[in-house]
Backbone as JSON, one array per atom type, in Angstrom:
{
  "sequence": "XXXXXXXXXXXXXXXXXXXXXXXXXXXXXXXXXXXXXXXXXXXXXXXXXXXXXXXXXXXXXXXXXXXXXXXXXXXXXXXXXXXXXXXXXXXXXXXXXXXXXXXXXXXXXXXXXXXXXXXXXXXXXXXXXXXXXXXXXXXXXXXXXXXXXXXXXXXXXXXXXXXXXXXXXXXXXXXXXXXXXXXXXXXXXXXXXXXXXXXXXXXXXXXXXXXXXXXXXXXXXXXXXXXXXXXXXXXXXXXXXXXXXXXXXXXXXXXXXX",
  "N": [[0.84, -1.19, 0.0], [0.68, 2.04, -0.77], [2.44, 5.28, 0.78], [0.71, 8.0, 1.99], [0.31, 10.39, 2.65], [2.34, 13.44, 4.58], [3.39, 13.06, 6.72], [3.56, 10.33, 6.96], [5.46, 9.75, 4.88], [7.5, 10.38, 5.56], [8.65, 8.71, 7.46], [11.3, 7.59, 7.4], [13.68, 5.98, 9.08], [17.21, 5.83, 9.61], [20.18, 3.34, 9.8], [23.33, 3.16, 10.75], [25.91, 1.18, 11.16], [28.55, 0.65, 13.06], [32.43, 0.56, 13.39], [35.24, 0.47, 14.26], [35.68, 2.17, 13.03], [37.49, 5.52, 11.32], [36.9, 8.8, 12.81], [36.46, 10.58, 10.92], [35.34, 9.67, 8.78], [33.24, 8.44, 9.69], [31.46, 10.77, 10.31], [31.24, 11.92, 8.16], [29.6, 10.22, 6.97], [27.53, 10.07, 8.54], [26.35, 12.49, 8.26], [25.81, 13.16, 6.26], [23.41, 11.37, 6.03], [22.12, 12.75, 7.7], [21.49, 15.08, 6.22], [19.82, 15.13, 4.48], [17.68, 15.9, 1.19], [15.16, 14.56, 1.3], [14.22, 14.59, 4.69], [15.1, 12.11, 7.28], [13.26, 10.54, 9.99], [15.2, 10.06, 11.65], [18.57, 9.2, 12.73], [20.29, 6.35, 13.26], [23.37, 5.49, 15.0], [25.19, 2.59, 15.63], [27.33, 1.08, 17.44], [29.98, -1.48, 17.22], [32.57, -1.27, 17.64], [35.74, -2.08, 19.17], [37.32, -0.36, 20.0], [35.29, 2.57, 21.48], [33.44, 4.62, 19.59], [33.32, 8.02, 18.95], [31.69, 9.81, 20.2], [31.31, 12.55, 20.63], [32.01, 14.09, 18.67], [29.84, 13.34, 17.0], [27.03, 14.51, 15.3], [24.33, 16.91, 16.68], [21.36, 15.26, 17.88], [21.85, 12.63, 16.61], [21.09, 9.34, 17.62], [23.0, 6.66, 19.36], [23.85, 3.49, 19.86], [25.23, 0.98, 21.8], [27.22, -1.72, 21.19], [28.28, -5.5, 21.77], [31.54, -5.9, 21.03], [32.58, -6.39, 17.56], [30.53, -7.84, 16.67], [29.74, -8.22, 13.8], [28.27, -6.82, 10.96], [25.99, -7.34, 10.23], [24.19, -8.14, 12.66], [24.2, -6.1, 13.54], [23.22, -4.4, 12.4], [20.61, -5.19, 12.22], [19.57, -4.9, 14.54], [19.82, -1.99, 14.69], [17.65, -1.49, 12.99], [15.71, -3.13, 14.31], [15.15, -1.45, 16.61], [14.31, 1.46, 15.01], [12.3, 3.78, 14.49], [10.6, 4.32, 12.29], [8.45, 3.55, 9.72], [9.81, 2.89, 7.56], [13.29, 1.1, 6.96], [16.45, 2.64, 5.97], [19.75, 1.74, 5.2], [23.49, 2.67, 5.96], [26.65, 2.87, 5.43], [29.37, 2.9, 7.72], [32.15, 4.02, 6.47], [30.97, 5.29, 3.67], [28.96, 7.34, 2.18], [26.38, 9.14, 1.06], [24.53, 10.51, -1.58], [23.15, 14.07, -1.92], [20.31, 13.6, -2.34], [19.49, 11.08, -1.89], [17.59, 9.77, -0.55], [15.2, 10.67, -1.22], [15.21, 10.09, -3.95], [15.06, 7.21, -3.47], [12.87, 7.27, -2.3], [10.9, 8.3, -3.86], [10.87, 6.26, -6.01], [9.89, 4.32, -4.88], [7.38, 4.55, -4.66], [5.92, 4.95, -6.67], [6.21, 2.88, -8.21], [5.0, 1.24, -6.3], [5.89, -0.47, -4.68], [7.9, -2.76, -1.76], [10.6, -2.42, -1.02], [14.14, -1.17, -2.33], [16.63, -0.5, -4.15], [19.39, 1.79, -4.59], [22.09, 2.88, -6.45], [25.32, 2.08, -6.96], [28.66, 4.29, -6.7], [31.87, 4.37, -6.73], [34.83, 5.59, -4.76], [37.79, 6.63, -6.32], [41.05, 7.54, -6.28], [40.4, 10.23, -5.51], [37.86, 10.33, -6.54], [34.45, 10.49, -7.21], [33.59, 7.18, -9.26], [31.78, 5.46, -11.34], [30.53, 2.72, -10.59], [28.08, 0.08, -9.96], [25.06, -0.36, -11.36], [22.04, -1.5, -10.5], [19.93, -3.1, -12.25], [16.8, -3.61, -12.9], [16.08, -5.93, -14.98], [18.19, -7.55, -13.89], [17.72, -8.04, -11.21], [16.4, -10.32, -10.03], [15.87, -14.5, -9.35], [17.9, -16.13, -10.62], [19.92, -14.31, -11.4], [20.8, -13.11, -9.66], [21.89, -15.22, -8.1], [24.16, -15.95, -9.81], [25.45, -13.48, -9.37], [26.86, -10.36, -7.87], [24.4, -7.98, -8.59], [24.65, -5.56, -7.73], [22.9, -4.76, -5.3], [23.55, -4.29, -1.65], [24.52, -2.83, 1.55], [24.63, -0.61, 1.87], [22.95, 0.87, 0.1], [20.41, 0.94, 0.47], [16.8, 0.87, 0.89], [13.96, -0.58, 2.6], [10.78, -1.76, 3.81], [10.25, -1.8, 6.86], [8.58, -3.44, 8.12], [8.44, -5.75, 6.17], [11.14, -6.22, 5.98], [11.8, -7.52, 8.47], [10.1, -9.34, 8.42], [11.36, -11.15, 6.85], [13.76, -11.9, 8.32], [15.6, -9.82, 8.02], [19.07, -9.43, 7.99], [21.32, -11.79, 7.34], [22.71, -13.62, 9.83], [24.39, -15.38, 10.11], [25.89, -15.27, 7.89], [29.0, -14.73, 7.11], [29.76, -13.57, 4.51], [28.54, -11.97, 1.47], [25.85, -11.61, 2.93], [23.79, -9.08, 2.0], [23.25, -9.76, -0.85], [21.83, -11.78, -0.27], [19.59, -11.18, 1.69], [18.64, -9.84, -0.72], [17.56, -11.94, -2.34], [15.84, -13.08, -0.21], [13.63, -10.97, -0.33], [12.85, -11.37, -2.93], [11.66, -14.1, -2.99], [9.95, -14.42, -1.1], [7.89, -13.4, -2.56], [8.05, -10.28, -3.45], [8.54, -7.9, -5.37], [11.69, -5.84, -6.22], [12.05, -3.1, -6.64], [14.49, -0.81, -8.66], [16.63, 2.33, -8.21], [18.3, 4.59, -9.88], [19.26, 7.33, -9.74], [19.55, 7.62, -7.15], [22.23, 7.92, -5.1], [24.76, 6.31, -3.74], [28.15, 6.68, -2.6], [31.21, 4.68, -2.43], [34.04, 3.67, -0.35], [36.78, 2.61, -1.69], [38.46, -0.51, -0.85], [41.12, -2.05, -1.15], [41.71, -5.83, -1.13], [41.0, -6.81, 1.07], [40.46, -9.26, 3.89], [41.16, -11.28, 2.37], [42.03, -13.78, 2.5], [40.25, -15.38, 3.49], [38.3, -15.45, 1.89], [36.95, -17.73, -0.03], [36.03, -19.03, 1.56], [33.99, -18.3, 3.04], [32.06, -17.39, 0.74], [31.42, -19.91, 0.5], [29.47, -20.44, 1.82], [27.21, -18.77, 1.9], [26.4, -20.28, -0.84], [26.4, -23.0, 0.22], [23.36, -22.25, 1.53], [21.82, -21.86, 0.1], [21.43, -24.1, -1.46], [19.6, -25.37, -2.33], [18.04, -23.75, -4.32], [20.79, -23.66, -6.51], [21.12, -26.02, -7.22], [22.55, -29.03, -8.31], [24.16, -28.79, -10.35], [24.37, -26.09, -10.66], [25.73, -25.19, -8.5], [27.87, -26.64, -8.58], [29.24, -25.3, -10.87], [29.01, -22.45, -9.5], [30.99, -23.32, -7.53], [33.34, -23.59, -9.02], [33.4, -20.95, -10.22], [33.99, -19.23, -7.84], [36.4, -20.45, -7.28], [38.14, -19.95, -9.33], [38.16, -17.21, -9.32], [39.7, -16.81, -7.06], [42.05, -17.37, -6.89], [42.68, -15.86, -9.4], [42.65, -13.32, -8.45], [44.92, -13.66, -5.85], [46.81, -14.44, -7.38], [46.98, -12.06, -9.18], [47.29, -9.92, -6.89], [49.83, -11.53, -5.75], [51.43, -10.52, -7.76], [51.68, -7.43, -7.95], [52.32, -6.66, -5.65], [55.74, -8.08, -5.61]],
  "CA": [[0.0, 0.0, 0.0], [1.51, 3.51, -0.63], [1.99, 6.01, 1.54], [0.36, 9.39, 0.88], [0.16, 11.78, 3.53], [3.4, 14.39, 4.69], [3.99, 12.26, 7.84], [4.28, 8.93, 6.35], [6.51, 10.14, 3.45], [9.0, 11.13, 6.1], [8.65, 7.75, 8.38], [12.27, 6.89, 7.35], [14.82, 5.75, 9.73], [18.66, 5.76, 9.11], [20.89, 2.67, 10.86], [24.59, 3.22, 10.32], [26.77, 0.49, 11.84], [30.23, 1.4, 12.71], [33.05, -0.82, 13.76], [36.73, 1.02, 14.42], [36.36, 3.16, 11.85], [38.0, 6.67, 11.68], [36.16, 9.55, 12.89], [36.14, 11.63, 10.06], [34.55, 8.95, 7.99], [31.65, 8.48, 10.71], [30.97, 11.94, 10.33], [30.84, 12.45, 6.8], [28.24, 9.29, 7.02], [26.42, 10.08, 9.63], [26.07, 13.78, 7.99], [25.6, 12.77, 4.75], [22.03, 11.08, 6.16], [21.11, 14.46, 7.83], [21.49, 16.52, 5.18], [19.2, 14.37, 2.97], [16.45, 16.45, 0.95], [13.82, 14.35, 2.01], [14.63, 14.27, 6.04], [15.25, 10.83, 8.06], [12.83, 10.94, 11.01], [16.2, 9.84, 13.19], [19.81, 8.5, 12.61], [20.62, 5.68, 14.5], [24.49, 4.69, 15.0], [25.41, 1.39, 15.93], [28.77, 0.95, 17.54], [30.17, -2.86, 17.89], [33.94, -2.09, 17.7], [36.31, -2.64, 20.07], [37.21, 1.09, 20.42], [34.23, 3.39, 21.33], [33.08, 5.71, 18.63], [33.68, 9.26, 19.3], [30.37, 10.53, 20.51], [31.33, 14.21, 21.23], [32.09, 14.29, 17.16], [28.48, 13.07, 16.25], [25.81, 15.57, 15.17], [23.5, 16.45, 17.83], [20.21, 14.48, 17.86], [22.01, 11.06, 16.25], [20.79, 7.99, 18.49], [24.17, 6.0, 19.41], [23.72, 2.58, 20.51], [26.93, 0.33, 22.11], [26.92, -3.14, 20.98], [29.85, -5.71, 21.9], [32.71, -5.54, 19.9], [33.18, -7.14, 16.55], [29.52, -8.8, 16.39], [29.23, -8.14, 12.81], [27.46, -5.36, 10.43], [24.49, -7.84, 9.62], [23.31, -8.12, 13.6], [24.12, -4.64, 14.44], [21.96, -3.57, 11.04], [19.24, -5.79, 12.47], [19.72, -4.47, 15.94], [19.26, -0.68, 14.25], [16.24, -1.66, 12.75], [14.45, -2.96, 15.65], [15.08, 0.54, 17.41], [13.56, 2.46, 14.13], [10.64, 3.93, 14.82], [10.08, 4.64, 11.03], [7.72, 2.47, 8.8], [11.01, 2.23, 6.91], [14.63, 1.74, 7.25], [17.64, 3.02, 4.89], [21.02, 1.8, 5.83], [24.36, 3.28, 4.88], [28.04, 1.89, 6.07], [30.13, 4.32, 8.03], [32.85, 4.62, 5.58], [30.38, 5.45, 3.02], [27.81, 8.58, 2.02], [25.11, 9.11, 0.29], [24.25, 12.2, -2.11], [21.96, 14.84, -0.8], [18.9, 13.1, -2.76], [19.43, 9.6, -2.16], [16.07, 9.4, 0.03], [14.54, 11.12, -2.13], [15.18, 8.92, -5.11], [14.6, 5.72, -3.42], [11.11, 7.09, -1.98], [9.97, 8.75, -5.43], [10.33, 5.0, -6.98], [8.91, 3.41, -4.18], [5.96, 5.14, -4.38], [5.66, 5.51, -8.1], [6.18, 1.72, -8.39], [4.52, 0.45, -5.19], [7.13, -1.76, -4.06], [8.0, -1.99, -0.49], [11.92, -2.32, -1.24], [14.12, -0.39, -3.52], [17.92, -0.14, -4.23], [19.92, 3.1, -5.13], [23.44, 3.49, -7.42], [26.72, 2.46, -6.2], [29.73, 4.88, -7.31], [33.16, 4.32, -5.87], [35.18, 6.7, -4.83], [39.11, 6.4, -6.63], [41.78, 9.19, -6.76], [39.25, 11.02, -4.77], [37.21, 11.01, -7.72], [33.39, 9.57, -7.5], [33.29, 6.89, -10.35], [30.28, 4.46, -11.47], [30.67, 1.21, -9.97], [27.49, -0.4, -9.8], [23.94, 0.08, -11.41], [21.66, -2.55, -10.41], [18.95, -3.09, -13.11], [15.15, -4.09, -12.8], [16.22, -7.31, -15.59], [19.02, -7.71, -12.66], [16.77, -8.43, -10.03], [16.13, -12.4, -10.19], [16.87, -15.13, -8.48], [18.81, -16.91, -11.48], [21.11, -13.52, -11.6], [21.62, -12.86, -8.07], [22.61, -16.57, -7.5], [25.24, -16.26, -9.91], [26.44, -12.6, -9.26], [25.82, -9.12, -6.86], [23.32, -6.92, -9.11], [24.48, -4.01, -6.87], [22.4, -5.34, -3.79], [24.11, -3.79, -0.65], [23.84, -2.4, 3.23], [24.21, 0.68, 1.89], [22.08, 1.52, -1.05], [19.07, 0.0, 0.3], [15.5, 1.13, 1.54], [13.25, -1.09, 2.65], [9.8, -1.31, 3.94], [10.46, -2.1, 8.38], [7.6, -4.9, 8.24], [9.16, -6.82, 5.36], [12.81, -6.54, 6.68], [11.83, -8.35, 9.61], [9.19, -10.49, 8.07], [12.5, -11.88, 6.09], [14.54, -12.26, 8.8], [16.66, -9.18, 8.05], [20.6, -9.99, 7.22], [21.34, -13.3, 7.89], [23.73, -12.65, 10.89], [25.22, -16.38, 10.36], [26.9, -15.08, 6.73], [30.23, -13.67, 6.33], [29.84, -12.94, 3.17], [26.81, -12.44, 0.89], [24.31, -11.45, 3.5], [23.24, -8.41, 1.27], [22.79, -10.91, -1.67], [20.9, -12.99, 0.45], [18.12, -10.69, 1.9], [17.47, -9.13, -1.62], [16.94, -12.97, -2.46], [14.77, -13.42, 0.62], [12.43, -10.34, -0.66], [12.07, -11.85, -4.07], [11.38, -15.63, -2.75], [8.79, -13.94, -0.63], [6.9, -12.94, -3.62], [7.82, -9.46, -3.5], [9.52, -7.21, -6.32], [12.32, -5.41, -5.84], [12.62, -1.58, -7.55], [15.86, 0.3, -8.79], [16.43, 4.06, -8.38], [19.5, 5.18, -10.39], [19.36, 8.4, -9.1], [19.65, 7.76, -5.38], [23.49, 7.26, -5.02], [25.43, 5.96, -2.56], [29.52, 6.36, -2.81], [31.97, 4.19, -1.65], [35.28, 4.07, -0.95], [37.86, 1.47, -2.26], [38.87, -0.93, -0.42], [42.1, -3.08, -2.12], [42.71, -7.17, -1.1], [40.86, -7.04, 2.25], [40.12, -10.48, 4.02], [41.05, -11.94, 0.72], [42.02, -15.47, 2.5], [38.42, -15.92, 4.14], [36.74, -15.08, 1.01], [36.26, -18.34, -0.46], [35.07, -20.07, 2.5], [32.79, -17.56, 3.24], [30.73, -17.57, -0.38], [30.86, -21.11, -0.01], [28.59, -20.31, 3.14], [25.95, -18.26, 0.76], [26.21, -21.53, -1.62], [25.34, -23.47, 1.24], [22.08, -21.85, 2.21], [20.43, -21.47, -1.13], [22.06, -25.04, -2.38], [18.84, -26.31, -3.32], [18.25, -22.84, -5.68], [21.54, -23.24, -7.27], [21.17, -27.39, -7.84], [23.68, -29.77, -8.41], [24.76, -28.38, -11.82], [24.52, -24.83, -10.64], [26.44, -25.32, -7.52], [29.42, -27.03, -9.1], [29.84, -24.32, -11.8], [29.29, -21.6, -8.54], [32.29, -23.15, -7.02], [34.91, -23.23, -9.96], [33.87, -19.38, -10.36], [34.81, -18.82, -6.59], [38.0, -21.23, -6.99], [38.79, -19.12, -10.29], [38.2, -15.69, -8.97], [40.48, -16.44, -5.79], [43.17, -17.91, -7.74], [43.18, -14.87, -10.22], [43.22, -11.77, -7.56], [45.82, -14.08, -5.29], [47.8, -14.25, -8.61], [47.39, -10.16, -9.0], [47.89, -9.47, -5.17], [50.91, -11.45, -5.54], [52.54, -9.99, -8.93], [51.9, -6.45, -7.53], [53.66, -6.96, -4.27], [56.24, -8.27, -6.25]],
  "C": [[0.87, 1.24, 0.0], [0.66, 4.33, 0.05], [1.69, 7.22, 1.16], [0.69, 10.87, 1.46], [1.97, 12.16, 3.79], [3.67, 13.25, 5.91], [4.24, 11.15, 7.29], [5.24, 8.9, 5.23], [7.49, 10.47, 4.51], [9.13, 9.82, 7.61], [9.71, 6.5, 7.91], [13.52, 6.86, 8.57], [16.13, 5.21, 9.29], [19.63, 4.78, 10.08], [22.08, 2.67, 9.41], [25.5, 2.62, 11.35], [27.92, 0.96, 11.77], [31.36, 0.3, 13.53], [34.76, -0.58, 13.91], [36.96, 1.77, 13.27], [36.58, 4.79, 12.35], [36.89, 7.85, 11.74], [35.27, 10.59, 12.04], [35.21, 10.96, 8.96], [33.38, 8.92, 8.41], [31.07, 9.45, 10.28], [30.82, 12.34, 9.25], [29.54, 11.2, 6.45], [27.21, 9.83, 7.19], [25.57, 12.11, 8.76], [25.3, 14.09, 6.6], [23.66, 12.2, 4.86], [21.57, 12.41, 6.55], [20.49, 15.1, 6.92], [20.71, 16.25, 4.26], [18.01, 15.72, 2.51], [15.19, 15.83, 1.39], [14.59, 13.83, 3.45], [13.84, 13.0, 6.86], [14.23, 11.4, 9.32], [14.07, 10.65, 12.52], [17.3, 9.03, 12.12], [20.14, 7.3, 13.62], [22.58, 4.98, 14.4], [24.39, 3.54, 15.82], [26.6, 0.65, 16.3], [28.87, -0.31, 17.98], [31.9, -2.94, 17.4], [34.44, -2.11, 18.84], [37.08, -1.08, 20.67], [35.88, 1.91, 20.79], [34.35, 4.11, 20.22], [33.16, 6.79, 19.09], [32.16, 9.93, 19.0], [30.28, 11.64, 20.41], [31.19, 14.57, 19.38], [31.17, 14.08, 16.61], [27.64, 14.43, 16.13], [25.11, 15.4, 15.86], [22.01, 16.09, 17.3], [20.69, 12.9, 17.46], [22.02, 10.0, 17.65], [22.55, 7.19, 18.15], [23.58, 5.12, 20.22], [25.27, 1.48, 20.72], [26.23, -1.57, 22.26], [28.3, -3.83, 21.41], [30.49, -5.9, 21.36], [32.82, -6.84, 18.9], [31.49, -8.28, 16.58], [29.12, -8.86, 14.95], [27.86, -7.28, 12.06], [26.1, -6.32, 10.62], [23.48, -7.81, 11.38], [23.29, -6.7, 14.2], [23.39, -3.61, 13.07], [20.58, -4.13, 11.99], [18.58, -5.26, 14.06], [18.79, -2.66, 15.54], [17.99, -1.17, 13.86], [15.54, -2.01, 13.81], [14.21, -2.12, 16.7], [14.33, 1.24, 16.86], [13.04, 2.7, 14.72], [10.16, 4.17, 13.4], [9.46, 3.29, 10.93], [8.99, 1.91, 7.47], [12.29, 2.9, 7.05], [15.7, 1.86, 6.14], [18.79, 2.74, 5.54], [22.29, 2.18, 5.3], [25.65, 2.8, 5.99], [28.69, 3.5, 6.37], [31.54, 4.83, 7.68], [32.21, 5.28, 4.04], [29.78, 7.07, 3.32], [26.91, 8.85, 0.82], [25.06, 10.94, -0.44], [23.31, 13.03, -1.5], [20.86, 14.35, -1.26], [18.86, 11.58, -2.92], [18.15, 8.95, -1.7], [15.07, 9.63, -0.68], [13.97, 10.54, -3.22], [14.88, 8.0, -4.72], [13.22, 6.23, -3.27], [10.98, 7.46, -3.18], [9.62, 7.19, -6.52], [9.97, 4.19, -6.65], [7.51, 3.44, -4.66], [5.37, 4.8, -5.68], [5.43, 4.15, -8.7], [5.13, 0.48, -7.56], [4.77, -0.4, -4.82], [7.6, -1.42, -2.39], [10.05, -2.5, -0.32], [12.29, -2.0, -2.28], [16.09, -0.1, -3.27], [18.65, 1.04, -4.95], [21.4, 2.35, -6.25], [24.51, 3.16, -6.64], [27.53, 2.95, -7.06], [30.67, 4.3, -6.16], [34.06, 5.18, -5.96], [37.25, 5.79, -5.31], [39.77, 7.24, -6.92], [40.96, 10.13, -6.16], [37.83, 11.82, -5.62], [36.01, 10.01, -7.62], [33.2, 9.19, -9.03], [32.5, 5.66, -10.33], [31.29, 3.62, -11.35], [29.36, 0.1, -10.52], [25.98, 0.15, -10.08], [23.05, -0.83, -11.51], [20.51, -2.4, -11.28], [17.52, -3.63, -13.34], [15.84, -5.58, -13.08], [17.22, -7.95, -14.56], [18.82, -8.41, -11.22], [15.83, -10.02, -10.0], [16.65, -13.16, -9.71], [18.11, -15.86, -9.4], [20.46, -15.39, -11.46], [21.63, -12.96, -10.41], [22.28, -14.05, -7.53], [24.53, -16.38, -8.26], [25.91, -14.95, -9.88], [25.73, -11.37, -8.11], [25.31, -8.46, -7.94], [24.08, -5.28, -8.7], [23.4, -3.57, -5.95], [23.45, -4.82, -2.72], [23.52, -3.48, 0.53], [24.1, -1.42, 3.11], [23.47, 1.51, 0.88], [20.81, 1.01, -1.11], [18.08, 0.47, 1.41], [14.3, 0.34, 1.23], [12.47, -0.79, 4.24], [10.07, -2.07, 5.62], [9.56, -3.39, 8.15], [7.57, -6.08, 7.45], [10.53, -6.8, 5.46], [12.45, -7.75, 7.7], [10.83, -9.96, 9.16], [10.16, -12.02, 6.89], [13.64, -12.35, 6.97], [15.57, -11.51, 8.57], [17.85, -9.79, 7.17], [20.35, -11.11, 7.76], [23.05, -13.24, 8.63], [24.69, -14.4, 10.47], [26.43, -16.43, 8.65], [27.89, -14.38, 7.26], [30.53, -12.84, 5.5], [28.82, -12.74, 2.86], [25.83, -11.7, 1.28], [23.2, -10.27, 2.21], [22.43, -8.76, 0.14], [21.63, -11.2, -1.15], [19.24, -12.25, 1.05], [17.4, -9.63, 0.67], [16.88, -10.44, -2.19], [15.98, -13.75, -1.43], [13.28, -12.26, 0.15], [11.72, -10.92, -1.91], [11.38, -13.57, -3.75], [10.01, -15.43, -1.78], [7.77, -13.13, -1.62], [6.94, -11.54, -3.7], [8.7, -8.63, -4.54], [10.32, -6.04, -5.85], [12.99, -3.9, -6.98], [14.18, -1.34, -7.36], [15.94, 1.89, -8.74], [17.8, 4.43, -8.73], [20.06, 6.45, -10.03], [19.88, 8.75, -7.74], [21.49, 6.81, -5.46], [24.16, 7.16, -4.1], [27.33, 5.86, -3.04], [30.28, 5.97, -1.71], [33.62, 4.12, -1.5], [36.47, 2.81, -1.07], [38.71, 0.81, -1.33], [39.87, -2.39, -0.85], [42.12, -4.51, -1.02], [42.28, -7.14, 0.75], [40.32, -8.36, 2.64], [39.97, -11.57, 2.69], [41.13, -13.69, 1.14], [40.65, -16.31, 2.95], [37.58, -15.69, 2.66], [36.23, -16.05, 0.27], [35.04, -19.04, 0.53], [33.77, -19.03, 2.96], [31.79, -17.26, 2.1], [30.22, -18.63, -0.43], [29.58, -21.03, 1.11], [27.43, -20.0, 2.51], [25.66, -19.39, -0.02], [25.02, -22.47, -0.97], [23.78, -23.71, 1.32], [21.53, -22.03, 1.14], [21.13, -22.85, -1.9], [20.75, -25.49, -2.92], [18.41, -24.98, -4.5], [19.28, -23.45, -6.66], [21.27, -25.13, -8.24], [22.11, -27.72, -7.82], [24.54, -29.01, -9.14], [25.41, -26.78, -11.32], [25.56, -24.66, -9.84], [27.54, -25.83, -7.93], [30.03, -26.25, -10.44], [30.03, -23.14, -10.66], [30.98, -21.79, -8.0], [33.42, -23.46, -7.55], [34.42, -22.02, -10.45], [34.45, -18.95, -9.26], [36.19, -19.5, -6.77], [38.65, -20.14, -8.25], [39.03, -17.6, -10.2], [39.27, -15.45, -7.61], [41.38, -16.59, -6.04], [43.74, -16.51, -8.45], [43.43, -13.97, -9.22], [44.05, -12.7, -6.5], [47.06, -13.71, -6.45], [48.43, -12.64, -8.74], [47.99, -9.69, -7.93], [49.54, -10.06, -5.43], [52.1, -10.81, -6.82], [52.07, -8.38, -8.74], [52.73, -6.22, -6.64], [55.18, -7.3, -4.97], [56.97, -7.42, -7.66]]
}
């Protein structure tokens, strides 16, 4: 059902997990939701590193909640959400930021579409220069093309509807990897369609060859869960693309170093 009235058009809540990251990043996050053209009814941070977050440096009104260290983005997303008070939540990573109309754009194609989830634009930021990354595409949005790749599904380019987050079970706190994948393939398996808004952009910033030795065993985890989706067939082509993709950037990682 779409919403119509001035109060329910603005019954978005903002959870931004954070996790030892540097202050100045927080704060261009956390600021980056403020400042939106259509205004968040609340920010919520979500601290689970092992340092505190630097509270005094937050914008005043942002909700800070202290989780215990290192529990992972997907339960301390799920954690923010069951605080909201909005009818829906937007989440954004606290090395990340969002343009000033990223709310904007996701609600205008919520509405316009009548979908109760809706993914924005990832750019990445390189040379300190925002460049297109990621434009996830309506034809994109399937389970046959999310099994075998990301769309541009994320925890930070994504607004969805509070009563179908939860009615999905949120992230799936027992991934490593994936989870993002995984709960835009829990909205579509729940019979529900999943809008794009090209407009609403989210930039990120480049992160080279991180946890590169965990990364097979952790897709094989996503495999796992959805093994009866992928099938026999599917599942043994899935894991000679993960054995071939870890092989090649090991290969690169090591003839750069080098």
């Amino acid at each position: 059902m779409k919403c119509s009235s001035d109060h329910e058009k603005n019954m978005i809540s903002v959870v931004i997990p954070t996790c030892d990251r540097s202050t100045n990043f927080l704060y261009k996050a956390v600021t980056s939701a403020l400042t939106q053209t259509l205004k968040p009814i609340e920010v919520i941070v979500v601290d689970n590193g092992i340092r505190d977050a630097d509270s005094a440096a937050l914008p005043e009104g942002v909700k800070r909640f202290r989780l215990p260290p290192r529990i992972g983005a997907s339960r301390a997303r799920n954690f923010g959400a069951a605080m909201a008070q909005g009818s829906h939540v937007a989440f954004l990573d606290d090395d990340d930021w969002w343009d000033a109309d990223f709310l904007r754009e996701a609600w205008a194609v919520l509405q316009a579409e009548g979908t109760r989830c809706v993914y924005g634009r990832k750019d990445v930021l390189r040379h300190e220069v925002p460049q297109p990354y990621k434009c996830p595409s309506p034809q994109g949005m399937t389970i046959p093309r999310i099994l075998r790749r990301n769309p541009g599904t994320g925890g930070q380019n994504l607004l969805i509807e509070k009563a179908l987050f939860f009615s999905i079970g949120g992230f799936d706190e027992a991934l490593k990897m994936s989870e993002d994948k995984a709960l835009a393939l829990e909205v579509l398996l729940a019979g529900e369609r999943i809008s794009v808004a090209p407009r609403a952009i989210v930039v990120l910033r480049h992160h080279d060859g991180e946890r590169l030795r965990n990364t097979p065993f952790h897709k094989l985890g996503f495999l796992w869960k959805y093994r009866n989706l992928y099938g026999p067939l599917g599942g043994l082509r899935a894991i000679v693309r993960i054995t071939h993709k870890t092989l090649r950037s090991l290969f690169l990682l090591f003839s750069i170093r080098h």
